Amino acid sequence: MISRKWRRNMDKLDLELFTSLAHDRSMNKLALTYPLSYSTIAKRLQLLEDEVGKKLFIRTKAGAEFTLEGRKFYYFAYKTLLTLNEGIRITQYSDEEDNEVFQFGVNNPVIRVISPILLPMMEKQNLYKKWKIQLSTSIELPMLTSCEVVQMAIVNQNDYIPDNVASIELFKEPILLVGSKKHKKYQDIRHTSFLLRDARFIIPKRGYPLRELIEERFFRAFNIRPKQIIELENSCDTKTLVREGVGYTLLPRSSLWLDSEGLSIYDPHEENLCQRFYLIYPKRLEEQHKEMIAFVVKSVREQVDFYRDNEGQKLKMS
């Protein structure tokens, strides 16, 4: 434990170091990024950990490995930084300019699913002079919605929706195991999961909701400890590497609509392995955007039904 004389409240730099460590997993890399010595960074992170009162990460030969408490705290550290940065940004714009723009957030993997409804949605909501479609992550969008930087957003499953944000489930899709056509075929994942223990997996970075689902409901459910993990943020880049035979990935079925060429798709038949998608919006604005909320919910569900009836039949399970 750190002596009380060294105790002090965490600051913005502490949170930046902590969230950067989650991505880089190396204090040496942080020392190259920030104008701080290795010992100063280590001391700040130790003080941060002491203030939280839990072990947030463990140093290993492979780098910093976050504990369960560390992964939980990462989300709120990221949320705090995002709120501060957005607060700085929005103060640079006048209220008049903000009132003229309707900002709609979309989680990156969902954009192709809902793109057909964007134009009708803009025509429906004609009170605003400008529209801004903000593509972002499932980590950022709930925070942006909470701050009312965006008026509505479509996000994937997230256990940390802020209290002042309402949510409506739009649809859910099973998460499928995806490999290259070059890979050997697995007829039954339950009986051949031991073969996947030596496989390389390409999955989202820590902190992303899909990553949590994969670890809890696939790796643990099938007792799989991947030989190697490659972390990416973009599902398009992930599918490119999978097609080249670099490794396997897991994606919701909706991510494979319109883009499954060259991929072998396997259904793990795990009932709890699915991802839900939600429309979220600030509770304070619910009455103001009541008609728009109903329109978006109806339109997205109809579009999803269309893809299920058409594109879904093209997804041939290996």
PDB file of C-alpha atoms in Angstrom:
ATOM      1  CA  MET A   1       0.000   0.000   0.000  1.00  0.00           C
ATOM      2  CA  ILE A   2       1.084   3.594  -0.638  1.00  0.00           C
ATOM      3  CA  SER A   3       1.787   5.791   2.365  1.00  0.00           C
ATOM      4  CA  ARG A   4      -0.978   8.302   3.047  1.00  0.00           C
ATOM      5  CA  LYS A   5       1.369  11.208   2.491  1.00  0.00           C
ATOM      6  CA  TRP A   6       1.460  10.262  -1.190  1.00  0.00           C
ATOM      7  CA  ARG A   7      -2.310   9.952  -1.576  1.00  0.00           C
ATOM      8  CA  ARG A   8      -4.070  12.416  -3.824  1.00  0.00           C
ATOM      9  CA  ASN A   9      -7.147  12.361  -6.051  1.00  0.00           C
ATOM     10  CA  MET A  10      -6.722  10.927  -9.528  1.00  0.00           C
ATOM     11  CA  ASP A  11      -6.565  13.453 -12.349  1.00  0.00           C
ATOM     12  CA  LYS A  12      -7.149  13.517 -16.096  1.00  0.00           C
ATOM     13  CA  LEU A  13      -3.590  12.390 -16.856  1.00  0.00           C
ATOM     14  CA  ASP A  14      -3.977   9.340 -14.603  1.00  0.00           C
ATOM     15  CA  LEU A  15      -7.098   8.307 -16.510  1.00  0.00           C
ATOM     16  CA  GLU A  16      -5.376   8.865 -19.862  1.00  0.00           C
ATOM     17  CA  LEU A  17      -2.458   6.678 -18.785  1.00  0.00           C
ATOM     18  CA  PHE A  18      -4.790   3.961 -17.533  1.00  0.00           C
ATOM     19  CA  THR A  19      -6.939   3.839 -20.690  1.00  0.00           C
ATOM     20  CA  SER A  20      -3.822   3.927 -22.885  1.00  0.00           C
ATOM     21  CA  LEU A  21      -2.387   1.009 -20.925  1.00  0.00           C
ATOM     22  CA  ALA A  22      -5.536  -0.966 -21.759  1.00  0.00           C
ATOM     23  CA  HIS A  23      -4.740  -0.536 -25.454  1.00  0.00           C
ATOM     24  CA  ASP A  24      -0.929  -0.701 -25.479  1.00  0.00           C
ATOM     25  CA  ARG A  25      -0.501  -3.131 -22.554  1.00  0.00           C
ATOM     26  CA  SER A  26       2.986  -1.757 -22.023  1.00  0.00           C
ATOM     27  CA  MET A  27       4.330   0.965 -19.717  1.00  0.00           C
ATOM     28  CA  ASN A  28       7.396   1.213 -21.939  1.00  0.00           C
ATOM     29  CA  LYS A  29       5.158   2.240 -24.830  1.00  0.00           C
ATOM     30  CA  LEU A  30       3.436   4.792 -22.606  1.00  0.00           C
ATOM     31  CA  ALA A  31       6.830   6.281 -21.740  1.00  0.00           C
ATOM     32  CA  LEU A  32       7.415   6.805 -25.470  1.00  0.00           C
ATOM     33  CA  THR A  33       3.989   8.415 -25.949  1.00  0.00           C
ATOM     34  CA  TYR A  34       3.841  10.699 -22.909  1.00  0.00           C
ATOM     35  CA  PRO A  35       6.552  13.154 -21.734  1.00  0.00           C
ATOM     36  CA  LEU A  36       6.970  11.125 -18.544  1.00  0.00           C
ATOM     37  CA  SER A  37       9.561   8.663 -17.308  1.00  0.00           C
ATOM     38  CA  TYR A  38       8.747   4.993 -16.822  1.00  0.00           C
ATOM     39  CA  SER A  39       9.011   5.365 -13.035  1.00  0.00           C
ATOM     40  CA  THR A  40       6.636   8.364 -13.018  1.00  0.00           C
ATOM     41  CA  ILE A  41       4.059   6.461 -15.075  1.00  0.00           C
ATOM     42  CA  ALA A  42       4.351   3.397 -12.833  1.00  0.00           C
ATOM     43  CA  LYS A  43       3.956   5.535  -9.721  1.00  0.00           C
ATOM     44  CA  ARG A  44       0.884   7.340 -11.079  1.00  0.00           C
ATOM     45  CA  LEU A  45      -0.773   4.050 -12.012  1.00  0.00           C
ATOM     46  CA  GLN A  46       0.060   2.579  -8.614  1.00  0.00           C
ATOM     47  CA  LEU A  47      -1.490   5.587  -6.873  1.00  0.00           C
ATOM     48  CA  LEU A  48      -4.555   5.289  -9.096  1.00  0.00           C
ATOM     49  CA  GLU A  49      -4.886   1.612  -8.252  1.00  0.00           C
ATOM     50  CA  ASP A  50      -4.464   2.375  -4.561  1.00  0.00           C
ATOM     51  CA  GLU A  51      -7.203   5.005  -4.687  1.00  0.00           C
ATOM     52  CA  VAL A  52      -9.633   2.602  -6.387  1.00  0.00           C
ATOM     53  CA  GLY A  53      -8.770  -0.010  -3.790  1.00  0.00           C
ATOM     54  CA  LYS A  54      -8.659  -2.949  -6.206  1.00  0.00           C
ATOM     55  CA  LYS A  55      -6.001  -4.679  -8.282  1.00  0.00           C
ATOM     56  CA  LEU A  56      -6.667  -3.312 -11.765  1.00  0.00           C
ATOM     57  CA  PHE A  57      -3.968  -5.046 -13.787  1.00  0.00           C
ATOM     58  CA  ILE A  58      -1.200  -7.620 -13.485  1.00  0.00           C
ATOM     59  CA  ARG A  59       2.204  -7.335 -15.116  1.00  0.00           C
ATOM     60  CA  THR A  60       3.133 -10.394 -17.193  1.00  0.00           C
ATOM     61  CA  LYS A  61       5.822 -11.189 -19.736  1.00  0.00           C
ATOM     62  CA  ALA A  62       3.252 -10.574 -22.469  1.00  0.00           C
ATOM     63  CA  GLY A  63       2.345  -7.150 -21.033  1.00  0.00           C
ATOM     64  CA  ALA A  64      -0.255  -5.725 -18.681  1.00  0.00           C
ATOM     65  CA  GLU A  65      -3.264  -8.000 -18.229  1.00  0.00           C
ATOM     66  CA  PHE A  66      -6.365  -6.300 -16.833  1.00  0.00           C
ATOM     67  CA  THR A  67      -8.305  -7.936 -14.021  1.00  0.00           C
ATOM     68  CA  LEU A  68     -12.106  -8.078 -13.998  1.00  0.00           C
ATOM     69  CA  GLU A  69     -12.106  -4.996 -11.765  1.00  0.00           C
ATOM     70  CA  GLY A  70      -9.704  -3.303 -14.175  1.00  0.00           C
ATOM     71  CA  ARG A  71     -11.976  -3.965 -17.149  1.00  0.00           C
ATOM     72  CA  LYS A  72     -14.932  -2.530 -15.242  1.00  0.00           C
ATOM     73  CA  PHE A  73     -13.004   0.555 -14.163  1.00  0.00           C
ATOM     74  CA  TYR A  74     -11.688   1.056 -17.703  1.00  0.00           C
ATOM     75  CA  TYR A  75     -15.193   1.744 -18.957  1.00  0.00           C
ATOM     76  CA  PHE A  76     -15.838   4.461 -16.394  1.00  0.00           C
ATOM     77  CA  ALA A  77     -12.381   5.974 -16.846  1.00  0.00           C
ATOM     78  CA  TYR A  78     -13.026   6.142 -20.584  1.00  0.00           C
ATOM     79  CA  LYS A  79     -16.479   7.604 -19.943  1.00  0.00           C
ATOM     80  CA  THR A  80     -15.006  10.347 -17.756  1.00  0.00           C
ATOM     81  CA  LEU A  81     -12.378  11.287 -20.348  1.00  0.00           C
ATOM     82  CA  LEU A  82     -14.937  11.321 -23.138  1.00  0.00           C
ATOM     83  CA  THR A  83     -17.283  13.525 -21.124  1.00  0.00           C
ATOM     84  CA  LEU A  84     -14.489  15.995 -20.373  1.00  0.00           C
ATOM     85  CA  ASN A  85     -13.325  16.148 -23.983  1.00  0.00           C
ATOM     86  CA  GLU A  86     -16.863  16.531 -25.317  1.00  0.00           C
ATOM     87  CA  GLY A  87     -17.519  19.247 -22.741  1.00  0.00           C
ATOM     88  CA  ILE A  88     -14.538  21.142 -24.078  1.00  0.00           C
ATOM     89  CA  ARG A  89     -15.692  20.626 -27.659  1.00  0.00           C
ATOM     90  CA  ILE A  90     -19.318  21.704 -27.262  1.00  0.00           C
ATOM     91  CA  THR A  91     -18.363  24.885 -25.433  1.00  0.00           C
ATOM     92  CA  GLN A  92     -16.682  25.973 -28.662  1.00  0.00           C
ATOM     93  CA  TYR A  93     -20.041  26.032 -30.464  1.00  0.00           C
ATOM     94  CA  SER A  94     -22.897  28.426 -29.900  1.00  0.00           C
ATOM     95  CA  ASP A  95     -26.297  27.215 -28.661  1.00  0.00           C
ATOM     96  CA  GLU A  96     -27.823  28.479 -31.891  1.00  0.00           C
ATOM     97  CA  GLU A  97     -25.541  26.282 -33.973  1.00  0.00           C
ATOM     98  CA  ASP A  98     -26.201  23.241 -31.774  1.00  0.00           C
ATOM     99  CA  ASN A  99     -29.970  23.693 -32.125  1.00  0.00           C
ATOM    100  CA  GLU A 100     -29.714  23.597 -35.914  1.00  0.00           C
ATOM    101  CA  VAL A 101     -28.014  20.189 -36.040  1.00  0.00           C
ATOM    102  CA  PHE A 102     -29.602  16.798 -35.415  1.00  0.00           C
ATOM    103  CA  GLN A 103     -26.896  14.268 -34.595  1.00  0.00           C
ATOM    104  CA  PHE A 104     -27.668  10.573 -35.010  1.00  0.00           C
ATOM    105  CA  GLY A 105     -25.096   8.069 -33.787  1.00  0.00           C
ATOM    106  CA  VAL A 106     -24.536   4.669 -35.339  1.00  0.00           C
ATOM    107  CA  ASN A 107     -22.324   1.859 -34.108  1.00  0.00           C
ATOM    108  CA  ASN A 108     -19.881   1.101 -36.952  1.00  0.00           C
ATOM    109  CA  PRO A 109     -20.888  -2.548 -37.631  1.00  0.00           C
ATOM    110  CA  VAL A 110     -24.578  -1.562 -37.935  1.00  0.00           C
ATOM    111  CA  ILE A 111     -24.264   1.211 -40.524  1.00  0.00           C
ATOM    112  CA  ARG A 112     -24.876  -1.048 -43.537  1.00  0.00           C
ATOM    113  CA  VAL A 113     -27.970  -2.510 -41.913  1.00  0.00           C
ATOM    114  CA  ILE A 114     -29.662   0.830 -41.301  1.00  0.00           C
ATOM    115  CA  SER A 115     -28.290   2.911 -44.190  1.00  0.00           C
ATOM    116  CA  PRO A 116     -31.488   2.403 -46.278  1.00  0.00           C
ATOM    117  CA  ILE A 117     -33.577   4.186 -43.621  1.00  0.00           C
ATOM    118  CA  LEU A 118     -31.325   7.224 -43.157  1.00  0.00           C
ATOM    119  CA  LEU A 119     -32.799   9.336 -45.971  1.00  0.00           C
ATOM    120  CA  PRO A 120     -36.449   8.663 -44.998  1.00  0.00           C
ATOM    121  CA  MET A 121     -35.496   9.443 -41.411  1.00  0.00           C
ATOM    122  CA  MET A 122     -34.031  12.813 -42.395  1.00  0.00           C
ATOM    123  CA  GLU A 123     -37.146  13.634 -44.390  1.00  0.00           C
ATOM    124  CA  LYS A 124     -39.309  12.672 -41.430  1.00  0.00           C
ATOM    125  CA  GLN A 125     -37.448  14.937 -39.016  1.00  0.00           C
ATOM    126  CA  ASN A 126     -37.380  18.279 -40.830  1.00  0.00           C
ATOM    127  CA  LEU A 127     -37.098  20.603 -37.835  1.00  0.00           C
ATOM    128  CA  TYR A 128     -33.313  20.720 -38.173  1.00  0.00           C
ATOM    129  CA  LYS A 129     -31.373  22.500 -40.884  1.00  0.00           C
ATOM    130  CA  LYS A 130     -28.456  20.089 -40.737  1.00  0.00           C
ATOM    131  CA  TRP A 131     -27.960  16.402 -40.047  1.00  0.00           C
ATOM    132  CA  LYS A 132     -24.829  14.728 -38.795  1.00  0.00           C
ATOM    133  CA  ILE A 133     -24.477  10.948 -38.841  1.00  0.00           C
ATOM    134  CA  GLN A 134     -21.822  10.099 -36.302  1.00  0.00           C
ATOM    135  CA  LEU A 135     -20.140   6.726 -36.718  1.00  0.00           C
ATOM    136  CA  SER A 136     -18.589   5.655 -33.453  1.00  0.00           C
ATOM    137  CA  THR A 137     -18.040   2.754 -31.093  1.00  0.00           C
ATOM    138  CA  SER A 138     -20.374   1.038 -28.676  1.00  0.00           C
ATOM    139  CA  ILE A 139     -18.250   2.480 -25.881  1.00  0.00           C
ATOM    140  CA  GLU A 140     -18.485   6.109 -26.981  1.00  0.00           C
ATOM    141  CA  LEU A 141     -22.065   6.380 -28.225  1.00  0.00           C
ATOM    142  CA  PRO A 142     -23.855   5.864 -24.882  1.00  0.00           C
ATOM    143  CA  MET A 143     -21.655   8.580 -23.378  1.00  0.00           C
ATOM    144  CA  LEU A 144     -22.280  10.949 -26.291  1.00  0.00           C
ATOM    145  CA  THR A 145     -26.016  10.304 -25.926  1.00  0.00           C
ATOM    146  CA  SER A 146     -25.871  10.874 -22.181  1.00  0.00           C
ATOM    147  CA  CYS A 147     -24.209  14.247 -22.806  1.00  0.00           C
ATOM    148  CA  GLU A 148     -26.817  15.002 -25.526  1.00  0.00           C
ATOM    149  CA  VAL A 149     -24.055  15.429 -28.063  1.00  0.00           C
ATOM    150  CA  VAL A 150     -26.126  13.020 -30.166  1.00  0.00           C
ATOM    151  CA  GLN A 151     -29.926  12.995 -29.902  1.00  0.00           C
ATOM    152  CA  MET A 152     -30.293   9.313 -30.787  1.00  0.00           C
ATOM    153  CA  ALA A 153     -28.008   6.391 -31.484  1.00  0.00           C
ATOM    154  CA  ILE A 154     -28.122   2.745 -32.479  1.00  0.00           C
ATOM    155  CA  VAL A 155     -25.688   0.625 -30.501  1.00  0.00           C
ATOM    156  CA  ASN A 156     -24.961  -3.006 -29.851  1.00  0.00           C
ATOM    157  CA  GLN A 157     -25.291  -4.738 -26.513  1.00  0.00           C
ATOM    158  CA  ASN A 158     -23.859  -2.712 -23.653  1.00  0.00           C
ATOM    159  CA  ASP A 159     -24.129  -3.318 -19.912  1.00  0.00           C
ATOM    160  CA  TYR A 160     -23.199   0.245 -19.048  1.00  0.00           C
ATOM    161  CA  ILE A 161     -25.979   2.439 -20.424  1.00  0.00           C
ATOM    162  CA  PRO A 162     -26.060   5.666 -18.334  1.00  0.00           C
ATOM    163  CA  ASP A 163     -29.063   6.174 -16.064  1.00  0.00           C
ATOM    164  CA  ASN A 164     -30.284   9.239 -17.954  1.00  0.00           C
ATOM    165  CA  VAL A 165     -30.427   7.333 -21.269  1.00  0.00           C
ATOM    166  CA  ALA A 166     -33.473   5.291 -22.363  1.00  0.00           C
ATOM    167  CA  SER A 167     -33.139   2.217 -24.571  1.00  0.00           C
ATOM    168  CA  ILE A 168     -35.412   0.155 -26.817  1.00  0.00           C
ATOM    169  CA  GLU A 169     -34.313  -3.254 -28.102  1.00  0.00           C
ATOM    170  CA  LEU A 170     -34.476  -3.269 -31.901  1.00  0.00           C
ATOM    171  CA  PHE A 171     -33.336  -6.793 -32.752  1.00  0.00           C
ATOM    172  CA  LYS A 172     -30.941  -9.545 -31.748  1.00  0.00           C
ATOM    173  CA  GLU A 173     -28.770 -11.865 -33.798  1.00  0.00           C
ATOM    174  CA  PRO A 174     -26.763 -15.000 -32.980  1.00  0.00           C
ATOM    175  CA  ILE A 175     -22.993 -14.688 -32.861  1.00  0.00           C
ATOM    176  CA  LEU A 176     -21.362 -17.030 -35.363  1.00  0.00           C
ATOM    177  CA  LEU A 177     -17.887 -18.504 -35.643  1.00  0.00           C
ATOM    178  CA  VAL A 178     -16.283 -17.310 -38.876  1.00  0.00           C
ATOM    179  CA  GLY A 179     -13.239 -18.731 -40.629  1.00  0.00           C
ATOM    180  CA  SER A 180     -11.642 -18.762 -44.047  1.00  0.00           C
ATOM    181  CA  LYS A 181     -12.655 -21.133 -46.817  1.00  0.00           C
ATOM    182  CA  LYS A 182      -9.032 -22.299 -46.492  1.00  0.00           C
ATOM    183  CA  HIS A 183      -9.625 -23.649 -42.979  1.00  0.00           C
ATOM    184  CA  LYS A 184     -10.646 -27.184 -42.102  1.00  0.00           C
ATOM    185  CA  LYS A 185     -14.368 -27.556 -41.525  1.00  0.00           C
ATOM    186  CA  TYR A 186     -15.866 -28.169 -38.092  1.00  0.00           C
ATOM    187  CA  GLN A 187     -19.117 -30.071 -38.280  1.00  0.00           C
ATOM    188  CA  ASP A 188     -19.836 -29.851 -34.559  1.00  0.00           C
ATOM    189  CA  ILE A 189     -18.170 -27.161 -32.481  1.00  0.00           C
ATOM    190  CA  ARG A 190     -18.991 -28.929 -29.216  1.00  0.00           C
ATOM    191  CA  HIS A 191     -17.148 -32.089 -30.257  1.00  0.00           C
ATOM    192  CA  THR A 192     -14.188 -30.436 -31.970  1.00  0.00           C
ATOM    193  CA  SER A 193     -13.652 -27.360 -29.802  1.00  0.00           C
ATOM    194  CA  PHE A 194     -10.340 -28.825 -28.642  1.00  0.00           C
ATOM    195  CA  LEU A 195      -9.027 -28.281 -32.194  1.00  0.00           C
ATOM    196  CA  LEU A 196      -9.728 -24.559 -31.862  1.00  0.00           C
ATOM    197  CA  ARG A 197      -7.465 -24.278 -28.819  1.00  0.00           C
ATOM    198  CA  ASP A 198      -4.489 -23.990 -31.137  1.00  0.00           C
ATOM    199  CA  ALA A 199      -6.260 -21.488 -33.383  1.00  0.00           C
ATOM    200  CA  ARG A 200      -5.619 -17.767 -33.698  1.00  0.00           C
ATOM    201  CA  PHE A 201      -8.607 -15.508 -33.015  1.00  0.00           C
ATOM    202  CA  ILE A 202      -9.187 -11.986 -34.330  1.00  0.00           C
ATOM    203  CA  ILE A 203     -11.560 -10.199 -31.969  1.00  0.00           C
ATOM    204  CA  PRO A 204     -12.387  -6.678 -30.712  1.00  0.00           C
ATOM    205  CA  LYS A 205     -10.208  -4.892 -28.168  1.00  0.00           C
ATOM    206  CA  ARG A 206     -10.901  -5.164 -24.466  1.00  0.00           C
ATOM    207  CA  GLY A 207     -13.765  -3.023 -23.260  1.00  0.00           C
ATOM    208  CA  TYR A 208     -15.940  -3.607 -26.319  1.00  0.00           C
ATOM    209  CA  PRO A 209     -19.271  -5.370 -25.570  1.00  0.00           C
ATOM    210  CA  LEU A 210     -18.705  -8.005 -28.263  1.00  0.00           C
ATOM    211  CA  ARG A 211     -15.328  -8.877 -26.700  1.00  0.00           C
ATOM    212  CA  GLU A 212     -17.015  -9.492 -23.349  1.00  0.00           C
ATOM    213  CA  LEU A 213     -19.635 -11.735 -24.976  1.00  0.00           C
ATOM    214  CA  ILE A 214     -16.994 -13.739 -26.839  1.00  0.00           C
ATOM    215  CA  GLU A 215     -14.910 -14.332 -23.730  1.00  0.00           C
ATOM    216  CA  GLU A 216     -17.801 -15.179 -21.418  1.00  0.00           C
ATOM    217  CA  ARG A 217     -20.118 -17.110 -23.708  1.00  0.00           C
ATOM    218  CA  PHE A 218     -17.783 -18.733 -26.231  1.00  0.00           C
ATOM    219  CA  PHE A 219     -14.269 -19.192 -24.873  1.00  0.00           C
ATOM    220  CA  ARG A 220     -15.485 -20.165 -21.395  1.00  0.00           C
ATOM    221  CA  ALA A 221     -18.556 -22.072 -22.585  1.00  0.00           C
ATOM    222  CA  PHE A 222     -16.446 -24.300 -24.865  1.00  0.00           C
ATOM    223  CA  ASN A 223     -13.354 -24.257 -22.648  1.00  0.00           C
ATOM    224  CA  ILE A 224     -11.237 -22.640 -25.359  1.00  0.00           C
ATOM    225  CA  ARG A 225      -8.002 -20.842 -24.570  1.00  0.00           C
ATOM    226  CA  PRO A 226      -6.823 -19.294 -27.833  1.00  0.00           C
ATOM    227  CA  LYS A 227      -3.217 -19.818 -28.832  1.00  0.00           C
ATOM    228  CA  GLN A 228      -3.045 -16.178 -29.938  1.00  0.00           C
ATOM    229  CA  ILE A 229      -5.405 -13.193 -30.029  1.00  0.00           C
ATOM    230  CA  ILE A 230      -5.228 -10.331 -32.526  1.00  0.00           C
ATOM    231  CA  GLU A 231      -7.210  -7.268 -31.441  1.00  0.00           C
ATOM    232  CA  LEU A 232      -8.914  -5.048 -34.026  1.00  0.00           C
ATOM    233  CA  GLU A 233     -11.595  -2.370 -33.834  1.00  0.00           C
ATOM    234  CA  ASN A 234     -13.082  -2.685 -37.315  1.00  0.00           C
ATOM    235  CA  SER A 235     -15.157  -5.686 -38.407  1.00  0.00           C
ATOM    236  CA  CYS A 236     -14.284  -5.041 -42.073  1.00  0.00           C
ATOM    237  CA  ASP A 237     -10.560  -5.337 -41.330  1.00  0.00           C
ATOM    238  CA  THR A 238     -11.295  -8.414 -39.239  1.00  0.00           C
ATOM    239  CA  LYS A 239     -13.077 -10.148 -42.131  1.00  0.00           C
ATOM    240  CA  THR A 240     -10.218  -9.287 -44.488  1.00  0.00           C
ATOM    241  CA  LEU A 241      -7.710 -11.060 -42.242  1.00  0.00           C
ATOM    242  CA  VAL A 242     -10.049 -14.006 -41.749  1.00  0.00           C
ATOM    243  CA  ARG A 243     -10.458 -14.436 -45.519  1.00  0.00           C
ATOM    244  CA  GLU A 244      -6.671 -14.616 -45.828  1.00  0.00           C
ATOM    245  CA  GLY A 245      -6.603 -17.456 -43.332  1.00  0.00           C
ATOM    246  CA  VAL A 246      -4.930 -15.480 -40.532  1.00  0.00           C
ATOM    247  CA  GLY A 247      -7.400 -16.730 -37.927  1.00  0.00           C
ATOM    248  CA  TYR A 248     -10.989 -17.103 -36.800  1.00  0.00           C
ATOM    249  CA  THR A 249     -13.407 -14.496 -35.517  1.00  0.00           C
ATOM    250  CA  LEU A 250     -16.881 -14.307 -34.021  1.00  0.00           C
ATOM    251  CA  LEU A 251     -19.463 -11.885 -35.396  1.00  0.00           C
ATOM    252  CA  PRO A 252     -23.210 -11.325 -35.106  1.00  0.00           C
ATOM    253  CA  ARG A 253     -25.043 -12.649 -38.153  1.00  0.00           C
ATOM    254  CA  SER A 254     -26.033  -9.082 -39.119  1.00  0.00           C
ATOM    255  CA  SER A 255     -22.336  -8.260 -39.738  1.00  0.00           C
ATOM    256  CA  LEU A 256     -22.268 -10.956 -42.420  1.00  0.00           C
ATOM    257  CA  TRP A 257     -25.267  -9.761 -44.414  1.00  0.00           C
ATOM    258  CA  LEU A 258     -24.023  -8.463 -47.787  1.00  0.00           C
ATOM    259  CA  ASP A 259     -20.438  -9.446 -46.927  1.00  0.00           C
ATOM    260  CA  SER A 260     -19.848 -13.180 -46.470  1.00  0.00           C
ATOM    261  CA  GLU A 261     -17.929 -14.007 -49.636  1.00  0.00           C
ATOM    262  CA  GLY A 262     -14.904 -16.219 -48.992  1.00  0.00           C
ATOM    263  CA  LEU A 263     -15.928 -17.008 -45.425  1.00  0.00           C
ATOM    264  CA  SER A 264     -16.848 -20.282 -43.773  1.00  0.00           C
ATOM    265  CA  ILE A 265     -19.588 -19.774 -41.189  1.00  0.00           C
ATOM    266  CA  TYR A 266     -20.290 -22.076 -38.258  1.00  0.00           C
ATOM    267  CA  ASP A 267     -23.159 -21.923 -35.796  1.00  0.00           C
ATOM    268  CA  PRO A 268     -21.936 -22.807 -32.276  1.00  0.00           C
ATOM    269  CA  HIS A 269     -25.562 -23.551 -31.258  1.00  0.00           C
ATOM    270  CA  GLU A 270     -25.056 -21.740 -27.970  1.00  0.00           C
ATOM    271  CA  GLU A 271     -28.384 -20.225 -26.935  1.00  0.00           C
ATOM    272  CA  ASN A 272     -26.878 -17.365 -24.925  1.00  0.00           C
ATOM    273  CA  LEU A 273     -24.342 -16.448 -27.585  1.00  0.00           C
ATOM    274  CA  CYS A 274     -26.220 -13.584 -29.237  1.00  0.00           C
ATOM    275  CA  GLN A 275     -25.920  -9.841 -29.495  1.00  0.00           C
ATOM    276  CA  ARG A 276     -28.721  -7.328 -29.046  1.00  0.00           C
ATOM    277  CA  PHE A 277     -29.010  -3.948 -30.722  1.00  0.00           C
ATOM    278  CA  TYR A 278     -30.725  -0.934 -29.207  1.00  0.00           C
ATOM    279  CA  LEU A 279     -31.988   2.524 -30.022  1.00  0.00           C
ATOM    280  CA  ILE A 280     -30.859   4.853 -27.237  1.00  0.00           C
ATOM    281  CA  TYR A 281     -31.751   8.486 -26.544  1.00  0.00           C
ATOM    282  CA  PRO A 282     -31.698  10.934 -23.617  1.00  0.00           C
ATOM    283  CA  LYS A 283     -34.767  10.430 -21.418  1.00  0.00           C
ATOM    284  CA  ARG A 284     -35.190  14.198 -21.259  1.00  0.00           C
ATOM    285  CA  LEU A 285     -35.795  14.336 -25.019  1.00  0.00           C
ATOM    286  CA  GLU A 286     -38.244  11.427 -25.222  1.00  0.00           C
ATOM    287  CA  GLU A 287     -41.394  13.514 -25.590  1.00  0.00           C
ATOM    288  CA  GLN A 288     -39.755  15.925 -28.023  1.00  0.00           C
ATOM    289  CA  HIS A 289     -38.696  13.086 -30.364  1.00  0.00           C
ATOM    290  CA  LYS A 290     -41.582  10.715 -29.719  1.00  0.00           C
ATOM    291  CA  GLU A 291     -42.628  10.400 -33.379  1.00  0.00           C
ATOM    292  CA  MET A 292     -39.048  10.010 -34.581  1.00  0.00           C
ATOM    293  CA  ILE A 293     -38.373   7.269 -32.028  1.00  0.00           C
ATOM    294  CA  ALA A 294     -41.429   5.305 -33.220  1.00  0.00           C
ATOM    295  CA  PHE A 295     -40.399   5.799 -36.860  1.00  0.00           C
ATOM    296  CA  VAL A 296     -36.829   4.586 -36.307  1.00  0.00           C
ATOM    297  CA  VAL A 297     -37.917   1.528 -34.307  1.00  0.00           C
ATOM    298  CA  LYS A 298     -40.474   0.494 -36.956  1.00  0.00           C
ATOM    299  CA  SER A 299     -38.111   1.164 -39.884  1.00  0.00           C
ATOM    300  CA  VAL A 300     -35.112  -0.668 -38.431  1.00  0.00           C
ATOM    301  CA  ARG A 301     -37.174  -3.738 -37.557  1.00  0.00           C
ATOM    302  CA  GLU A 302     -38.663  -3.838 -41.066  1.00  0.00           C
ATOM    303  CA  GLN A 303     -35.207  -3.486 -42.619  1.00  0.00           C
ATOM    304  CA  VAL A 304     -33.844  -6.291 -40.428  1.00  0.00           C
ATOM    305  CA  ASP A 305     -36.749  -8.545 -41.446  1.00  0.00           C
ATOM    306  CA  PHE A 306     -35.922  -7.808 -45.088  1.00  0.00           C
ATOM    307  CA  TYR A 307     -32.281  -8.805 -44.617  1.00  0.00           C
ATOM    308  CA  ARG A 308     -33.245 -11.941 -42.721  1.00  0.00           C
ATOM    309  CA  ASP A 309     -35.598 -13.014 -45.516  1.00  0.00           C
ATOM    310  CA  ASN A 310     -33.165 -12.202 -48.342  1.00  0.00           C
ATOM    311  CA  GLU A 311     -29.535 -12.026 -47.253  1.00  0.00           C
ATOM    312  CA  GLY A 312     -30.001 -14.471 -44.388  1.00  0.00           C
ATOM    313  CA  GLN A 313     -30.780 -17.308 -46.789  1.00  0.00           C
ATOM    314  CA  LYS A 314     -27.470 -16.697 -48.599  1.00  0.00           C
ATOM    315  CA  LEU A 315     -25.452 -17.403 -45.439  1.00  0.00           C
ATOM    316  CA  LYS A 316     -24.664 -21.066 -45.842  1.00  0.00           C
ATOM    317  CA  MET A 317     -23.449 -22.715 -42.679  1.00  0.00           C
ATOM    318  CA  SER A 318     -20.341 -24.835 -43.149  1.00  0.00           C
TER     319      SER A 318
END
